[in-house]
Amino acid sequence: MRTPIIAGNWKMNNTIAATKALVTELIPLVKDAKAEVVICTPYTDLATAVELTKGTNIKVGAENVHWAEKGAFTGEISADMLVELGVTYVIIGHSERRQYFGETDQTVNARVKAALAKGLKPIICVGETLEEREGGKVAEVLVRQTTEAFKDVAEAELQNIVVAYEPVWAIGTGKTATAEVANDTIKIIRDTIAKLYSKKTAEEIVRIQYGGSMNPKNVKELMAMPEIDGGLIGGASLKAPDFSLVVNY
Ligand code: 13P
């Protein structure tokens, strides 16, 4: 019903030269994947990644997009600029952006709407910190982040949106959420979307990934869970053999 989607988030890694090597190695390794395959790269690598993946089953995503069409926003990149490059997906609201660059639920929502308006597919990241989990605030935080991210987004757009549940405490730490915790938490997000829109859309259309130290060793167990529709992969997406093992779980 919901096609699995495995996306790499390269973060601030890989020069153009490294991109050429990694993508060239990756293409044959993932060509028979049953999951949709995406690599999200730094802006400077996008053109190279798009060019190299033409005619393959790999789609390319960016790691952020600005909410304005254009103008005086030094250092920012617009949706039009990404579309022109041939980019398909864009990560929005990653916890590293929320943590280090002042991203808020409101700016996430503004970016989501700007991306959709230009035909880009947002991968919206939500997730709680360790403090929030230990304080019993998981549901509160996820309901808020999800509700704000989808504000003024039409139900018909939901087929173009992917959500990534990334518990902040599991990112780059080697600590994965157990499959049960990931599944139960993603259920909270899906139920929130069902309340905002409809149960049918939430259950049939919206794909929700897990992200946070997903790797070749734990991917099978996570992907076996009914609520988990894919993964957003950081560290393990930087080596073609590892990423292909996740993709071909
Ligand atoms: P790691 O897979 O390195 O934990 O990163 C997860 C992540 O943040 C993907 O967006």
mmCIF file of C-alpha atoms and ligand atoms in Angstrom, residues 9 11 91 94 96 125 166 170-173 211-214 232-236, ligand 1:
data_model
loop_
_atom_site.group_PDB
_atom_site.id
_atom_site.type_symbol
_atom_site.label_atom_id
_atom_site.label_comp_id
_atom_site.label_asym_id
_atom_site.label_seq_id
_atom_site.Cartn_x
_atom_site.Cartn_y
_atom_site.Cartn_z
ATOM 1 C CA ASN A 9 21.009 12.306 4.286
ATOM 2 C CA LYS A 11 24.565 16.186 5.819
ATOM 3 C CA ILE A 91 14.557 17.513 3.789
ATOM 4 C CA HIS A 94 15.999 18.240 10.444
ATOM 5 C CA GLU A 96 20.301 19.658 13.347
ATOM 6 C CA CYS A 125 11.637 15.702 10.158
ATOM 7 C CA GLU A 166 14.090 11.054 14.086
ATOM 8 C CA ALA A 170 19.394 8.383 18.313
ATOM 9 C CA ILE A 171 21.061 10.534 15.668
ATOM 10 C CA GLY A 172 24.723 9.785 15.137
ATOM 11 C CA THR A 173 24.929 8.172 18.557
ATOM 12 C CA GLY A 211 15.857 7.901 11.247
ATOM 13 C CA GLY A 212 18.598 7.619 13.852
ATOM 14 C CA SER A 213 21.523 5.210 13.558
ATOM 15 C CA MET A 214 19.676 3.019 11.057
ATOM 16 C CA LEU A 232 16.386 8.449 6.699
ATOM 17 C CA ILE A 233 20.002 7.388 6.912
ATOM 18 C CA GLY A 234 22.913 9.566 7.976
ATOM 19 C CA GLY A 235 26.255 7.888 8.633
ATOM 20 C CA ALA A 236 25.431 4.638 6.835
HETATM 21 P P1 13P B 1 22.549 8.804 11.584
HETATM 22 O O1 13P B 1 22.025 7.710 10.680
HETATM 23 O O2 13P B 1 23.984 9.143 11.323
HETATM 24 O O3 13P B 1 22.239 8.547 13.009
HETATM 25 O O4 13P B 1 21.735 10.127 11.172
HETATM 26 C C1 13P B 1 20.374 10.077 11.118
HETATM 27 C C2 13P B 1 19.894 11.337 10.533
HETATM 28 O O5 13P B 1 19.976 12.386 11.126
HETATM 29 C C3 13P B 1 19.339 11.279 9.184
HETATM 30 O O6 13P B 1 18.729 12.490 8.850
#
